[in-house]
C-alpha cells in the first residue's frame, strides 16, 4: 500500500546521510585526480620551455597554450560527465536499499576512468581527443544504463504503491510528486544525456567529414596585391 512506499521514502531519507559518504569519496577522488593532472601538465609545460616570451609579431598565446586550454576544457567536460554518472549511481544505490554490491560498479568505472584518462593523455599527444571522447562516452553510457535499470527495477517492485500514492493526492500535489520523482531518480538527467550525445556525435562526424573533404589552401591564390603609398602616376590619374 501507500504506507509501505512512504516508509520507503523515510528509509530513503535516513540512508541518504550514509550514502553521502560514498558521494564524498567519489568527489574527493575526482578533485584529487583533476588537480594532480593539471599540476603535472603545468610542470611538463614549464619544463618543455613553453613559458618563453614569444617574439614580436607572433601571437601571445602560442600553440602549446592553446593545447593546454583545450586540455583543461576537455578535462572539465569529462569531469562533469563523471559527476553526473556518480550522482545517478548514488541515487540507484540509495533506492536499492543501500546494497553494498552496487558500489562495485562506480568504484570500478569512475576511478578507472580517471586512471585511463591520465595514462592515455601522457602516452599519446593531446590532440588525439577522439579516443578519449569515445572512451568517456562508453563509460558514461554503461553507468547510466546500469543505474537506470536499477532504478527501474526498484520502481517496478513498488509500482502498485506508487499508483496508490499518486492517485490519492490532489492534482497540484500529484504534479509536484511526479516532478520530484523524476528529479530524484535522475530520469531527467538521463533524458538530457540521451538527447545530447547523439547530437554531439552527429556534429563531430559532420566536422570530421568537412575537414576530410576540404582542399588544402593555396597561399599563392590568396595573396592580395597592395599598392605602395606615394603620389599617383600621371597614367593613374587619367
PDB file of C-alpha atoms in Angstrom:
ATOM      1  CA  UNK A   1       0.000   0.000   0.000  1.00  0.00           C
ATOM      2  CA  UNK A   2       0.867   3.652   0.023  1.00  0.00           C
ATOM      3  CA  UNK A   3       2.099   3.319   3.597  1.00  0.00           C
ATOM      4  CA  UNK A   4       4.913   0.989   2.556  1.00  0.00           C
ATOM      5  CA  UNK A   5       6.037   3.472  -0.100  1.00  0.00           C
ATOM      6  CA  UNK A   6       6.019   6.303   2.470  1.00  0.00           C
ATOM      7  CA  UNK A   7       8.057   4.114   4.810  1.00  0.00           C
ATOM      8  CA  UNK A   8      10.429   3.530   1.933  1.00  0.00           C
ATOM      9  CA  UNK A   9      10.696   7.300   1.498  1.00  0.00           C
ATOM     10  CA  UNK A  10      11.570   7.684   5.177  1.00  0.00           C
ATOM     11  CA  UNK A  11      14.170   4.955   4.816  1.00  0.00           C
ATOM     12  CA  UNK A  12      15.483   6.803   1.768  1.00  0.00           C
ATOM     13  CA  UNK A  13      15.984   9.955   3.859  1.00  0.00           C
ATOM     14  CA  UNK A  14      17.654   8.023   6.684  1.00  0.00           C
ATOM     15  CA  UNK A  15      20.062   6.220   4.388  1.00  0.00           C
ATOM     16  CA  UNK A  16      20.858   9.350   2.406  1.00  0.00           C
ATOM     17  CA  UNK A  17      23.275  10.518   5.106  1.00  0.00           C
ATOM     18  CA  UNK A  18      25.182   7.239   4.865  1.00  0.00           C
ATOM     19  CA  UNK A  19      25.267   7.434   1.089  1.00  0.00           C
ATOM     20  CA  UNK A  20      26.716  10.940   1.247  1.00  0.00           C
ATOM     21  CA  UNK A  21      29.983   9.353   2.375  1.00  0.00           C
ATOM     22  CA  UNK A  22      30.108   7.440  -0.886  1.00  0.00           C
ATOM     23  CA  UNK A  23      29.374  10.587  -2.868  1.00  0.00           C
ATOM     24  CA  UNK A  24      32.014  12.488  -0.894  1.00  0.00           C
ATOM     25  CA  UNK A  25      34.586   9.791  -1.670  1.00  0.00           C
ATOM     26  CA  UNK A  26      33.814   9.972  -5.384  1.00  0.00           C
ATOM     27  CA  UNK A  27      34.042  13.774  -5.391  1.00  0.00           C
ATOM     28  CA  UNK A  28      37.297  13.669  -3.421  1.00  0.00           C
ATOM     29  CA  UNK A  29      38.723  11.182  -5.916  1.00  0.00           C
ATOM     30  CA  UNK A  30      37.704  13.423  -8.795  1.00  0.00           C
ATOM     31  CA  UNK A  31      39.202  16.567  -7.216  1.00  0.00           C
ATOM     32  CA  UNK A  32      42.455  14.817  -6.318  1.00  0.00           C
ATOM     33  CA  UNK A  33      42.968  13.349  -9.778  1.00  0.00           C
ATOM     34  CA  UNK A  34      41.971  16.562 -11.562  1.00  0.00           C
ATOM     35  CA  UNK A  35      44.372  18.703  -9.508  1.00  0.00           C
ATOM     36  CA  UNK A  36      47.167  16.162  -9.991  1.00  0.00           C
ATOM     37  CA  UNK A  37      46.692  16.034 -13.753  1.00  0.00           C
ATOM     38  CA  UNK A  38      46.559  19.833 -14.124  1.00  0.00           C
ATOM     39  CA  UNK A  39      49.631  20.263 -11.907  1.00  0.00           C
ATOM     40  CA  UNK A  40      51.580  17.585 -13.790  1.00  0.00           C
ATOM     41  CA  UNK A  41      50.567  19.110 -17.111  1.00  0.00           C
ATOM     42  CA  UNK A  42      51.695  22.573 -15.971  1.00  0.00           C
ATOM     43  CA  UNK A  43      55.060  21.251 -14.796  1.00  0.00           C
ATOM     44  CA  UNK A  44      55.514  19.414 -18.088  1.00  0.00           C
ATOM     45  CA  UNK A  45      54.762  22.635 -19.980  1.00  0.00           C
ATOM     46  CA  UNK A  46      57.270  24.640 -17.926  1.00  0.00           C
ATOM     47  CA  UNK A  47      59.998  22.022 -18.320  1.00  0.00           C
ATOM     48  CA  UNK A  48      59.412  21.938 -22.070  1.00  0.00           C
ATOM     49  CA  UNK A  49      60.311  25.613 -22.335  1.00  0.00           C
ATOM     50  CA  UNK A  50      56.844  26.719 -23.385  1.00  0.00           C
ATOM     51  CA  UNK A  51      56.906  29.623 -20.944  1.00  0.00           C
ATOM     52  CA  UNK A  52      59.353  31.665 -23.033  1.00  0.00           C
ATOM     53  CA  UNK A  53      58.272  35.072 -24.285  1.00  0.00           C
ATOM     54  CA  UNK A  54      57.160  34.887 -27.933  1.00  0.00           C
ATOM     55  CA  UNK A  55      58.969  37.096 -30.462  1.00  0.00           C
ATOM     56  CA  UNK A  56      57.493  40.395 -31.603  1.00  0.00           C
ATOM     57  CA  UNK A  57      54.785  39.907 -34.191  1.00  0.00           C
ATOM     58  CA  UNK A  58      53.745  36.438 -33.005  1.00  0.00           C
ATOM     59  CA  UNK A  59      50.541  35.859 -31.011  1.00  0.00           C
ATOM     60  CA  UNK A  60      50.803  35.945 -27.237  1.00  0.00           C
ATOM     61  CA  UNK A  61      49.002  32.609 -26.893  1.00  0.00           C
ATOM     62  CA  UNK A  62      51.246  30.064 -28.531  1.00  0.00           C
ATOM     63  CA  UNK A  63      50.280  26.665 -29.850  1.00  0.00           C
ATOM     64  CA  UNK A  64      51.190  24.979 -26.566  1.00  0.00           C
ATOM     65  CA  UNK A  65      48.989  27.389 -24.603  1.00  0.00           C
ATOM     66  CA  UNK A  66      46.036  26.699 -26.876  1.00  0.00           C
ATOM     67  CA  UNK A  67      46.593  22.965 -26.446  1.00  0.00           C
ATOM     68  CA  UNK A  68      46.648  23.397 -22.664  1.00  0.00           C
ATOM     69  CA  UNK A  69      43.380  25.340 -22.780  1.00  0.00           C
ATOM     70  CA  UNK A  70      41.810  22.598 -24.890  1.00  0.00           C
ATOM     71  CA  UNK A  71      43.191  20.031 -22.456  1.00  0.00           C
ATOM     72  CA  UNK A  72      41.597  21.745 -19.438  1.00  0.00           C
ATOM     73  CA  UNK A  73      38.331  22.200 -21.337  1.00  0.00           C
ATOM     74  CA  UNK A  74      38.266  18.506 -22.225  1.00  0.00           C
ATOM     75  CA  UNK A  75      39.105  17.567 -18.640  1.00  0.00           C
ATOM     76  CA  UNK A  76      36.234  19.696 -17.306  1.00  0.00           C
ATOM     77  CA  UNK A  77      33.844  18.075 -19.781  1.00  0.00           C
ATOM     78  CA  UNK A  78      34.853  14.565 -18.684  1.00  0.00           C
ATOM     79  CA  UNK A  79      34.691  15.607 -15.023  1.00  0.00           C
ATOM     80  CA  UNK A  80      31.170  16.968 -15.443  1.00  0.00           C
ATOM     81  CA  UNK A  81      30.081  13.779 -17.179  1.00  0.00           C
ATOM     82  CA  UNK A  82      31.629  11.607 -14.456  1.00  0.00           C
ATOM     83  CA  UNK A  83      29.996  13.607 -11.666  1.00  0.00           C
ATOM     84  CA  UNK A  84      26.625  13.201 -13.361  1.00  0.00           C
ATOM     85  CA  UNK A  85      27.199   9.454 -13.571  1.00  0.00           C
ATOM     86  CA  UNK A  86      28.253   9.384  -9.925  1.00  0.00           C
ATOM     87  CA  UNK A  87      25.089  11.165  -8.830  1.00  0.00           C
ATOM     88  CA  UNK A  88      22.948   8.791 -10.849  1.00  0.00           C
ATOM     89  CA  UNK A  89      24.724   5.768  -9.379  1.00  0.00           C
ATOM     90  CA  UNK A  90      24.296   7.246  -5.897  1.00  0.00           C
ATOM     91  CA  UNK A  91      20.541   7.554  -6.430  1.00  0.00           C
ATOM     92  CA  UNK A  92      20.379   3.963  -7.609  1.00  0.00           C
ATOM     93  CA  UNK A  93      22.387   2.886  -4.559  1.00  0.00           C
ATOM     94  CA  UNK A  94      20.026   4.627  -2.135  1.00  0.00           C
ATOM     95  CA  UNK A  95      16.818   3.480  -3.835  1.00  0.00           C
ATOM     96  CA  UNK A  96      18.027  -0.128  -3.836  1.00  0.00           C
ATOM     97  CA  UNK A  97      18.188  -0.086  -0.007  1.00  0.00           C
ATOM     98  CA  UNK A  98      21.920   0.580   0.137  1.00  0.00           C
ATOM     99  CA  UNK A  99      23.103  -2.776  -1.165  1.00  0.00           C
ATOM    100  CA  UNK A 100      26.881  -2.820  -0.977  1.00  0.00           C
ATOM    101  CA  UNK A 101      27.398  -4.865  -4.133  1.00  0.00           C
ATOM    102  CA  UNK A 102      26.080  -1.929  -6.170  1.00  0.00           C
ATOM    103  CA  UNK A 103      29.103   0.097  -5.033  1.00  0.00           C
ATOM    104  CA  UNK A 104      31.375  -2.190  -7.060  1.00  0.00           C
ATOM    105  CA  UNK A 105      30.312  -0.619 -10.355  1.00  0.00           C
ATOM    106  CA  UNK A 106      31.009   3.075  -9.557  1.00  0.00           C
ATOM    107  CA  UNK A 107      34.278   2.187  -7.820  1.00  0.00           C
ATOM    108  CA  UNK A 108      35.421   0.411 -10.980  1.00  0.00           C
ATOM    109  CA  UNK A 109      34.031   2.834 -13.559  1.00  0.00           C
ATOM    110  CA  UNK A 110      34.742   6.288 -12.138  1.00  0.00           C
ATOM    111  CA  UNK A 111      38.284   5.941 -10.684  1.00  0.00           C
ATOM    112  CA  UNK A 112      39.182   3.563 -13.501  1.00  0.00           C
ATOM    113  CA  UNK A 113      38.033   6.178 -15.981  1.00  0.00           C
ATOM    114  CA  UNK A 114      40.337   8.826 -14.493  1.00  0.00           C
ATOM    115  CA  UNK A 115      43.323   6.471 -14.366  1.00  0.00           C
ATOM    116  CA  UNK A 116      42.813   5.548 -18.009  1.00  0.00           C
ATOM    117  CA  UNK A 117      42.399   9.230 -18.875  1.00  0.00           C
ATOM    118  CA  UNK A 118      45.767  10.078 -17.295  1.00  0.00           C
ATOM    119  CA  UNK A 119      47.535   7.145 -18.977  1.00  0.00           C
ATOM    120  CA  UNK A 120      46.130   7.906 -22.421  1.00  0.00           C
ATOM    121  CA  UNK A 121      46.850  11.623 -22.032  1.00  0.00           C
ATOM    122  CA  UNK A 122      50.522  11.205 -21.168  1.00  0.00           C
ATOM    123  CA  UNK A 123      51.201   8.357 -23.594  1.00  0.00           C
ATOM    124  CA  UNK A 124      49.577   9.994 -26.625  1.00  0.00           C
ATOM    125  CA  UNK A 125      49.515  13.548 -27.998  1.00  0.00           C
ATOM    126  CA  UNK A 126      46.983  15.941 -26.528  1.00  0.00           C
ATOM    127  CA  UNK A 127      45.443  16.461 -29.950  1.00  0.00           C
ATOM    128  CA  UNK A 128      44.131  12.878 -30.020  1.00  0.00           C
ATOM    129  CA  UNK A 129      40.845  13.673 -28.309  1.00  0.00           C
ATOM    130  CA  UNK A 130      38.616  11.306 -30.287  1.00  0.00           C
ATOM    131  CA  UNK A 131      39.831   8.234 -28.391  1.00  0.00           C
ATOM    132  CA  UNK A 132      39.226   9.886 -25.034  1.00  0.00           C
ATOM    133  CA  UNK A 133      35.794  11.098 -26.065  1.00  0.00           C
ATOM    134  CA  UNK A 134      34.791   7.649 -27.318  1.00  0.00           C
ATOM    135  CA  UNK A 135      36.019   6.030 -24.111  1.00  0.00           C
ATOM    136  CA  UNK A 136      34.212   8.580 -21.938  1.00  0.00           C
ATOM    137  CA  UNK A 137      31.010   8.106 -23.913  1.00  0.00           C
ATOM    138  CA  UNK A 138      31.147   4.330 -23.462  1.00  0.00           C
ATOM    139  CA  UNK A 139      31.801   4.607 -19.714  1.00  0.00           C
ATOM    140  CA  UNK A 140      29.026   7.161 -19.276  1.00  0.00           C
ATOM    141  CA  UNK A 141      26.576   5.069 -21.283  1.00  0.00           C
ATOM    142  CA  UNK A 142      27.333   1.935 -19.241  1.00  0.00           C
ATOM    143  CA  UNK A 143      26.983   3.776 -15.928  1.00  0.00           C
ATOM    144  CA  UNK A 144      23.729   5.429 -16.962  1.00  0.00           C
ATOM    145  CA  UNK A 145      22.302   2.195 -18.371  1.00  0.00           C
ATOM    146  CA  UNK A 146      23.052   0.183 -15.224  1.00  0.00           C
ATOM    147  CA  UNK A 147      21.795   2.921 -12.902  1.00  0.00           C
ATOM    148  CA  UNK A 148      18.609   3.325 -14.915  1.00  0.00           C
ATOM    149  CA  UNK A 149      17.979  -0.433 -14.839  1.00  0.00           C
ATOM    150  CA  UNK A 150      18.425  -0.472 -11.051  1.00  0.00           C
ATOM    151  CA  UNK A 151      16.099   2.494 -10.581  1.00  0.00           C
ATOM    152  CA  UNK A 152      13.534   0.995 -12.939  1.00  0.00           C
ATOM    153  CA  UNK A 153      13.702  -2.320 -11.090  1.00  0.00           C
ATOM    154  CA  UNK A 154      13.038  -0.626  -7.739  1.00  0.00           C
ATOM    155  CA  UNK A 155      10.125   1.350  -9.135  1.00  0.00           C
ATOM    156  CA  UNK A 156       8.730  -1.766 -10.829  1.00  0.00           C
ATOM    157  CA  UNK A 157       8.592  -3.504  -7.448  1.00  0.00           C
ATOM    158  CA  UNK A 158       6.735  -0.567  -5.881  1.00  0.00           C
ATOM    159  CA  UNK A 159       4.541   0.225  -8.876  1.00  0.00           C
ATOM    160  CA  UNK A 160       1.279  -0.578  -7.029  1.00  0.00           C
ATOM    161  CA  UNK A 161       2.278   1.511  -4.038  1.00  0.00           C
ATOM    162  CA  UNK A 162       3.275   4.367  -6.340  1.00  0.00           C
ATOM    163  CA  UNK A 163      -0.058   4.245  -8.160  1.00  0.00           C
ATOM    164  CA  UNK A 164      -1.947   4.470  -4.876  1.00  0.00           C
ATOM    165  CA  UNK A 165       0.390   7.166  -3.644  1.00  0.00           C
ATOM    166  CA  UNK A 166      -0.079   9.366  -6.725  1.00  0.00           C
ATOM    167  CA  UNK A 167      -3.819   8.747  -7.120  1.00  0.00           C
ATOM    168  CA  UNK A 168      -4.604   9.695  -3.543  1.00  0.00           C
ATOM    169  CA  UNK A 169      -3.403  13.293  -3.887  1.00  0.00           C
ATOM    170  CA  UNK A 170      -4.733  16.465  -5.421  1.00  0.00           C
ATOM    171  CA  UNK A 171      -3.773  17.445  -8.935  1.00  0.00           C
ATOM    172  CA  UNK A 172      -1.262  20.083  -7.848  1.00  0.00           C
ATOM    173  CA  UNK A 173       0.470  17.862  -5.302  1.00  0.00           C
ATOM    174  CA  UNK A 174       0.391  14.989  -7.796  1.00  0.00           C
ATOM    175  CA  UNK A 175       2.300  17.054 -10.371  1.00  0.00           C
ATOM    176  CA  UNK A 176       4.799  18.088  -7.708  1.00  0.00           C
ATOM    177  CA  UNK A 177       5.264  14.457  -6.665  1.00  0.00           C
ATOM    178  CA  UNK A 178       5.826  13.328 -10.254  1.00  0.00           C
ATOM    179  CA  UNK A 179       8.371  16.091 -10.910  1.00  0.00           C
ATOM    180  CA  UNK A 180      10.139  15.372  -7.630  1.00  0.00           C
ATOM    181  CA  UNK A 181      10.301  11.684  -8.532  1.00  0.00           C
ATOM    182  CA  UNK A 182      11.752  12.456 -11.963  1.00  0.00           C
ATOM    183  CA  UNK A 183      14.417  14.738 -10.499  1.00  0.00           C
ATOM    184  CA  UNK A 184      15.280  12.461  -7.570  1.00  0.00           C
ATOM    185  CA  UNK A 185      15.708   9.351  -9.673  1.00  0.00           C
ATOM    186  CA  UNK A 186      17.780  11.101 -12.322  1.00  0.00           C
ATOM    187  CA  UNK A 187      15.392  10.354 -15.187  1.00  0.00           C
ATOM    188  CA  UNK A 188      15.547  13.972 -16.378  1.00  0.00           C
ATOM    189  CA  UNK A 189      19.352  13.826 -16.440  1.00  0.00           C
ATOM    190  CA  UNK A 190      19.219  10.605 -18.420  1.00  0.00           C
ATOM    191  CA  UNK A 191      16.833  12.133 -20.971  1.00  0.00           C
ATOM    192  CA  UNK A 192      19.072  15.185 -21.395  1.00  0.00           C
ATOM    193  CA  UNK A 193      22.120  12.998 -21.947  1.00  0.00           C
ATOM    194  CA  UNK A 194      20.183  10.816 -24.390  1.00  0.00           C
ATOM    195  CA  UNK A 195      19.449  13.973 -26.388  1.00  0.00           C
ATOM    196  CA  UNK A 196      22.940  15.467 -26.053  1.00  0.00           C
ATOM    197  CA  UNK A 197      25.157  12.528 -27.022  1.00  0.00           C
ATOM    198  CA  UNK A 198      23.552  11.743 -30.429  1.00  0.00           C
ATOM    199  CA  UNK A 199      23.530  15.437 -31.362  1.00  0.00           C
ATOM    200  CA  UNK A 200      27.146  15.915 -30.309  1.00  0.00           C
ATOM    201  CA  UNK A 201      28.240  12.743 -32.105  1.00  0.00           C
ATOM    202  CA  UNK A 202      26.469  13.908 -35.271  1.00  0.00           C
ATOM    203  CA  UNK A 203      28.194  17.290 -35.110  1.00  0.00           C
ATOM    204  CA  UNK A 204      31.568  15.593 -34.599  1.00  0.00           C
ATOM    205  CA  UNK A 205      31.022  13.326 -37.601  1.00  0.00           C
ATOM    206  CA  UNK A 206      29.991  16.270 -39.792  1.00  0.00           C
ATOM    207  CA  UNK A 207      33.022  18.272 -38.644  1.00  0.00           C
ATOM    208  CA  UNK A 208      35.365  15.359 -39.403  1.00  0.00           C
ATOM    209  CA  UNK A 209      33.771  14.816 -42.815  1.00  0.00           C
ATOM    210  CA  UNK A 210      34.048  18.504 -43.708  1.00  0.00           C
ATOM    211  CA  UNK A 211      37.719  18.554 -42.720  1.00  0.00           C
ATOM    212  CA  UNK A 212      38.460  15.429 -44.751  1.00  0.00           C
ATOM    213  CA  UNK A 213      36.734  16.845 -47.849  1.00  0.00           C
ATOM    214  CA  UNK A 214      38.304  20.286 -47.558  1.00  0.00           C
ATOM    215  CA  UNK A 215      41.035  21.033 -50.085  1.00  0.00           C
ATOM    216  CA  UNK A 216      44.381  22.411 -48.941  1.00  0.00           C
ATOM    217  CA  UNK A 217      44.633  26.185 -49.026  1.00  0.00           C
ATOM    218  CA  UNK A 218      46.742  27.623 -51.806  1.00  0.00           C
ATOM    219  CA  UNK A 219      48.584  30.582 -50.364  1.00  0.00           C
ATOM    220  CA  UNK A 220      49.590  31.924 -53.765  1.00  0.00           C
ATOM    221  CA  UNK A 221      45.953  32.372 -54.824  1.00  0.00           C
ATOM    222  CA  UNK A 222      45.156  34.212 -51.598  1.00  0.00           C
ATOM    223  CA  UNK A 223      47.832  36.883 -51.988  1.00  0.00           C
ATOM    224  CA  UNK A 224      46.363  40.366 -52.311  1.00  0.00           C
ATOM    225  CA  UNK A 225      48.421  42.964 -54.182  1.00  0.00           C
ATOM    226  CA  UNK A 226      48.961  46.098 -52.104  1.00  0.00           C
ATOM    227  CA  UNK A 227      49.942  49.352 -53.849  1.00  0.00           C
ATOM    228  CA  UNK A 228      52.650  51.322 -52.134  1.00  0.00           C
ATOM    229  CA  UNK A 229      51.961  54.762 -50.796  1.00  0.00           C
ATOM    230  CA  UNK A 230      53.124  57.761 -52.785  1.00  0.00           C
ATOM    231  CA  UNK A 231      51.992  60.180 -55.449  1.00  0.00           C
ATOM    232  CA  UNK A 232      49.979  58.603 -58.212  1.00  0.00           C
ATOM    233  CA  UNK A 233      51.437  58.446 -61.666  1.00  0.00           C
ATOM    234  CA  UNK A 234      50.059  60.536 -64.490  1.00  0.00           C
ATOM    235  CA  UNK A 235      48.668  57.405 -66.164  1.00  0.00           C
ATOM    236  CA  UNK A 236      46.789  56.549 -62.970  1.00  0.00           C
ATOM    237  CA  UNK A 237      45.120  59.971 -62.832  1.00  0.00           C
ATOM    238  CA  UNK A 238      43.593  59.641 -66.302  1.00  0.00           C
TER     239      UNK A 238
END
